[in-house]
Amino acid sequence: MSVPATATTDTLRREVDRRRTFAIISHPDAGKTTLTEKTLLYAGAIELAGAVKGRASQRHVVSDWMDIERERGISITSAALEFELHGRHVTLLDTPGHKDFSEDTYRTLLAVDSVVMVIDAAKGIEAQTRKLFEVARRRHLPMLTFVNKLDLPGRDPLDLLDEIERVLGVSAAPMNWPIGTGDRFKGVYDLRTQEVLFYERRPGGARRAPVVVTGAEDPALADLIGVDARRELLDGVHLLQAAGTAFDREAYREARQTPVFFGSALANFGLESFLQALADHAPPPQPRESDDGTVIEPTRSDFSGFVFKIQANMNPRHRDRVAFVRVCSGVMTKDMQVTNTRLQQPVRLSRPHRFFGRDRETVEAAYPGDVVGLVNPGRFGIGDTLYAGTPVRYPPIPNFPAEHFGALRLQDVRFKQFDEGVRQLEEEGLMQVVFPSHGARYPILGVVGALQFDIVEARLRDEYGVACRVDKLSYVAARWVQGDADARLTLPNSVLSTTDRRGRRVLLFPSEWDLQYCERENPSVQLLAMA
Ligand code: G4P
């Protein structure tokens, strides 16, 4: 018996409403992994404290699985974690947070509807957070902020709020306020519920229950936290009342304001109200514009989605390639026949998977906001749109500007495998590849984070059996030449002329100065950072 269309529409609407898909952005060591772990524990998605990771003790994040990650104790590839939280179906996409990061990190931000920014209370906004924030800003992604490590000495909270506003250009609305810092850290005062949440360790991990006071003025506070701490808290709250920003849900949803929570992921402190806010306020799957400007609503009945990531060798036991699809509209079901817009070919989704770190399970139905892995027989590329019913094409995923370049040298004679390996890794989006326009045609790799070079070497060796070496080159930027293709350009000798696989001209610059010089000297062409 077929299901009536209205029942299907109702289910779709309900499932869309329930979904929250987000990523965490942070600088290495700010506490992203710990926050992920505690969130999963809180949500009951993992059973054991510390099962996610302990860097020193060699325990690993659920999403850490490649050897190279294990060797270095970092998470390189982003995996999707799914769990239920306060009645929401949450998908957390892991953005690798190590020092060098990759295009994968950027692309992940194209597949989420909001972000959480974790900052270290002692350090404030650091370089990588800023870069990731820029990508999130371009997409107008709403952002919640978690200021972490309140149990350690940190910077003045007002100073941190000011830095968020100044450096990132969004207003910052504190949701709670720390009482003391470091050794004198007593807890936080919830500015909305007027609760004092005590920070203290009790035997067996027990906690004192939060106490509701009538406000920061409540004399009872002196008994609870001490006279000095109360005075400090009062000063802070008065300042906030006079000049601070109050939480405004609409401003958050429009990415004009970030609600800020203070806490400690490690001590599991201040997480509850933060996660409650995530469940209450983070947006459900949003409509997306297709390539021709049509707005595709998530509740549209026809399935559509796009591939934002391709990963080979997910599991050494299954030597396969997985394409990760973000569902944008409709319902994706197992065995469904869809079309890949780029190839204009039908594909049957016979093995859609859901991943939880190393584990995978077959998915019967996936809804907008969900991320599904398709075992990829080479038929999916990054940015491909898949649809059923009415055709749709989502805009292509841009290349992000590479910052490190290296010549890839083959160390043996397995040319065919070498060529195939380089092509496939390029298709996966692991690196950009160009070839010198003159002389020997060896591949030059462009990557966002230099660690990618090690990964390329390791994967060519392990998966394609070819020995290669990347010799670092001293270029700092690549630009695609647009405009008059035959223009004779005025270029210093230090600039290398190359072409990409599609025959487009790409210039590599050894310094920002050279780049600016070339822009000035060649006004008839445009030099584009992204292809
Ligand atoms: P990341 O994923 O953003 O790189 O950060 P991660 O969670 O790995 O945290 C970096 C270090 O900071 C870890 O210590 C972690 O235990 C610690 N940390 C995270 N949150 C807090 C917090 O709220 N308070 C304190 N005091 N420390 C915190 P590590 O020694 O480098 O690693 P591990 O051996 O503890 O895993």
CSV table of C-alpha atoms in Angstrom, one decimal, residues 70-268:
chain,number,residue,atom,x,y,z
A,70,ARG,CA,47.0,8.5,15.1
A,71,GLU,CA,50.7,9.0,14.7
A,72,ARG,CA,50.3,12.7,15.2
A,73,GLY,CA,47.4,12.6,17.6
A,74,ILE,CA,45.3,14.9,15.4
A,75,SER,CA,42.1,14.6,13.5
A,76,ILE,CA,42.7,15.1,9.8
A,77,THR,CA,39.6,14.2,8.0
A,78,SER,CA,36.1,15.3,8.9
A,79,ALA,CA,33.6,12.8,9.8
A,80,ALA,CA,29.9,13.3,10.6
A,81,LEU,CA,28.7,12.5,14.0
A,82,GLU,CA,24.9,12.1,14.6
A,83,PHE,CA,23.1,12.1,17.8
A,84,GLU,CA,19.8,13.1,19.5
A,85,LEU,CA,19.9,16.2,21.8
A,86,HIS,CA,16.9,17.6,23.6
A,87,GLY,CA,14.6,16.2,20.9
A,88,ARG,CA,16.7,17.4,18.0
A,89,HIS,CA,18.5,15.2,15.5
A,90,VAL,CA,21.9,16.7,15.5
A,91,THR,CA,24.7,16.2,12.9
A,92,LEU,CA,28.1,17.5,13.9
A,93,LEU,CA,30.6,17.8,11.1
A,94,ASP,CA,34.1,17.6,12.4
A,95,THR,CA,36.4,20.4,11.0
A,96,PRO,CA,40.0,19.3,11.5
A,97,GLY,CA,41.5,21.6,14.0
A,98,HIS,CA,45.3,20.9,13.7
A,99,LYS,CA,47.8,23.5,12.8
A,100,ASP,CA,47.8,22.9,9.1
A,101,PHE,CA,44.4,22.5,7.8
A,102,SER,CA,42.9,21.6,4.4
A,103,GLU,CA,40.3,22.5,1.9
A,104,ASP,CA,38.2,19.9,3.5
A,105,THR,CA,37.8,22.1,6.5
A,106,TYR,CA,36.5,24.9,4.4
A,107,ARG,CA,34.2,22.7,2.4
A,108,THR,CA,32.7,21.3,5.5
A,109,LEU,CA,31.4,24.8,6.3
A,110,LEU,CA,29.4,24.6,3.1
A,111,ALA,CA,27.5,21.7,4.4
A,112,VAL,CA,26.3,23.0,7.7
A,113,ASP,CA,23.6,25.5,8.8
A,114,SER,CA,25.4,27.0,11.8
A,115,VAL,CA,28.7,26.9,13.6
A,116,VAL,CA,30.0,26.8,17.2
A,117,MET,CA,33.2,28.8,17.8
A,118,VAL,CA,35.4,27.5,20.7
A,119,ILE,CA,38.0,29.9,22.0
A,120,ASP,CA,40.6,29.5,24.7
A,121,ALA,CA,39.8,32.0,27.5
A,122,ALA,CA,43.5,32.7,27.9
A,123,LYS,CA,44.2,33.2,24.2
A,124,GLY,CA,41.1,34.8,22.6
A,125,ILE,CA,40.6,34.8,18.8
A,126,GLU,CA,43.5,33.0,17.2
A,127,ALA,CA,44.6,32.8,13.5
A,128,GLN,CA,42.8,29.7,12.4
A,129,THR,CA,39.6,30.6,14.1
A,130,ARG,CA,39.7,33.9,12.2
A,131,LYS,CA,40.2,32.2,8.8
A,132,LEU,CA,37.4,29.7,9.4
A,133,PHE,CA,35.1,32.5,10.7
A,134,GLU,CA,35.6,34.3,7.4
A,135,VAL,CA,34.3,31.4,5.5
A,136,ALA,CA,31.3,31.1,7.9
A,137,ARG,CA,30.7,34.8,7.5
A,138,ARG,CA,30.5,34.5,3.7
A,139,ARG,CA,27.8,32.0,4.2
A,140,HIS,CA,26.0,34.1,6.9
A,141,LEU,CA,26.1,31.1,9.2
A,142,PRO,CA,24.8,31.8,12.7
A,143,MET,CA,27.4,31.2,15.4
A,144,LEU,CA,27.4,30.3,19.1
A,145,THR,CA,30.6,30.9,21.0
A,146,PHE,CA,32.0,28.8,23.8
A,147,VAL,CA,34.8,30.4,25.8
A,148,ASN,CA,36.6,27.4,27.2
A,149,LYS,CA,39.1,26.6,29.9
A,150,LEU,CA,37.5,28.9,32.6
A,151,ASP,CA,39.1,26.7,35.2
A,152,LEU,CA,42.5,28.0,34.2
A,153,PRO,CA,43.7,31.6,34.5
A,154,GLY,CA,42.3,33.5,31.5
A,155,ARG,CA,41.7,37.0,30.1
A,156,ASP,CA,39.2,39.4,31.4
A,157,PRO,CA,35.8,38.4,30.0
A,158,LEU,CA,34.9,41.9,28.9
A,159,ASP,CA,38.2,42.0,27.0
A,160,LEU,CA,37.3,38.8,25.2
A,161,LEU,CA,33.9,40.1,24.2
A,162,ASP,CA,35.5,43.2,22.9
A,163,GLU,CA,38.0,41.2,20.9
A,164,ILE,CA,35.2,39.1,19.3
A,165,GLU,CA,33.4,42.3,18.3
A,166,ARG,CA,36.5,44.1,17.1
A,167,VAL,CA,38.3,41.2,15.3
A,168,LEU,CA,35.3,39.4,13.9
A,169,GLY,CA,32.9,42.3,13.5
A,170,VAL,CA,29.9,40.6,15.1
A,171,SER,CA,28.2,41.7,18.3
A,172,ALA,CA,28.8,39.5,21.3
A,173,ALA,CA,26.0,38.8,23.7
A,174,PRO,CA,27.1,37.1,27.0
A,175,MET,CA,24.7,34.4,28.1
A,176,ASN,CA,26.4,33.8,31.4
A,177,TRP,CA,29.2,35.5,33.4
A,178,PRO,CA,32.2,34.0,35.1
A,179,ILE,CA,32.6,34.5,38.8
A,180,GLY,CA,36.4,34.9,39.3
A,181,THR,CA,39.0,33.2,37.2
A,182,GLY,CA,41.7,30.6,37.5
A,183,ASP,CA,42.3,29.6,41.2
A,184,ARG,CA,39.5,31.9,42.3
A,185,PHE,CA,37.0,30.6,39.7
A,186,LYS,CA,33.8,30.0,41.5
A,187,GLY,CA,31.3,29.4,38.7
A,188,VAL,CA,29.1,31.3,36.4
A,189,TYR,CA,26.1,33.4,36.8
A,190,ASP,CA,23.4,32.8,34.2
A,191,LEU,CA,22.3,36.2,33.0
A,192,ARG,CA,18.9,35.0,31.8
A,193,THR,CA,17.8,32.5,34.5
A,194,GLN,CA,19.7,34.4,37.3
A,195,GLU,CA,21.1,31.0,38.4
A,196,VAL,CA,24.5,30.6,40.0
A,197,LEU,CA,26.2,27.5,38.8
A,198,PHE,CA,28.9,26.5,41.2
A,199,TYR,CA,32.2,25.2,40.0
A,200,GLU,CA,33.6,22.8,42.6
A,201,ARG,CA,34.8,19.3,42.5
A,202,ARG,CA,33.1,17.0,44.9
A,203,PRO,CA,34.0,13.4,45.6
A,204,GLY,CA,32.5,11.0,43.1
A,205,GLY,CA,32.1,13.9,40.6
A,206,ALA,CA,29.0,15.1,42.4
A,207,ARG,CA,28.0,18.7,41.9
A,208,ARG,CA,26.2,21.3,44.0
A,209,ALA,CA,22.9,22.1,42.3
A,210,PRO,CA,22.6,25.5,40.8
A,211,VAL,CA,21.1,28.1,43.1
A,212,VAL,CA,18.6,30.6,41.8
A,213,VAL,CA,19.0,34.1,43.2
A,214,THR,CA,16.9,37.2,42.7
A,215,GLY,CA,19.6,38.9,40.6
A,216,ALA,CA,23.3,39.9,41.0
A,217,GLU,CA,22.1,42.3,43.7
A,218,ASP,CA,20.7,39.5,45.9
A,219,PRO,CA,22.5,39.8,49.3
A,220,ALA,CA,22.4,36.0,49.6
A,221,LEU,CA,25.1,35.9,46.9
A,222,ALA,CA,27.7,37.1,49.4
A,223,ASP,CA,27.0,33.9,51.5
A,224,LEU,CA,27.2,31.8,48.4
A,225,ILE,CA,30.3,33.1,46.7
A,226,GLY,CA,31.9,35.4,49.2
A,227,VAL,CA,31.9,39.2,49.5
A,228,ASP,CA,34.7,40.0,47.1
A,229,ALA,CA,33.5,37.7,44.3
A,230,ARG,CA,30.0,39.2,44.7
A,231,ARG,CA,31.4,42.7,44.3
A,232,GLU,CA,33.3,41.7,41.2
A,233,LEU,CA,30.2,40.0,39.8
A,234,LEU,CA,28.1,43.0,40.5
A,235,ASP,CA,30.5,45.3,38.8
A,236,GLY,CA,30.6,43.0,35.8
A,237,VAL,CA,26.8,42.7,35.6
A,238,HIS,CA,26.3,46.5,36.0
A,239,LEU,CA,28.7,47.1,33.1
A,240,LEU,CA,26.9,44.6,30.9
A,241,GLN,CA,23.6,46.2,31.8
A,242,ALA,CA,24.9,49.6,30.9
A,243,ALA,CA,26.9,48.8,27.8
A,244,GLY,CA,26.5,45.1,27.0
A,245,THR,CA,24.6,43.4,24.2
A,246,ALA,CA,21.5,41.4,25.2
A,247,PHE,CA,20.7,38.1,23.5
A,248,ASP,CA,18.6,38.6,20.4
A,249,ARG,CA,17.6,35.4,18.6
A,250,GLU,CA,16.9,37.1,15.3
A,251,ALA,CA,20.2,38.8,15.3
A,252,TYR,CA,21.9,35.4,16.1
A,253,ARG,CA,19.9,33.7,13.3
A,254,GLU,CA,21.0,36.5,10.9
A,255,ALA,CA,24.6,36.1,12.0
A,256,ARG,CA,24.8,39.6,13.3
A,257,GLN,CA,25.3,38.5,16.9
A,258,THR,CA,27.0,35.6,18.6
A,259,PRO,CA,25.7,34.5,22.0
A,260,VAL,CA,28.7,33.8,24.2
A,261,PHE,CA,28.9,31.1,26.9
A,262,PHE,CA,31.7,30.8,29.4
A,263,GLY,CA,32.7,27.3,30.7
A,264,SER,CA,35.1,24.5,30.8
A,265,ALA,CA,34.7,21.6,28.4
A,266,LEU,CA,37.2,19.4,30.3
A,267,ALA,CA,35.4,20.0,33.7
A,268,ASN,CA,32.1,19.5,32.0
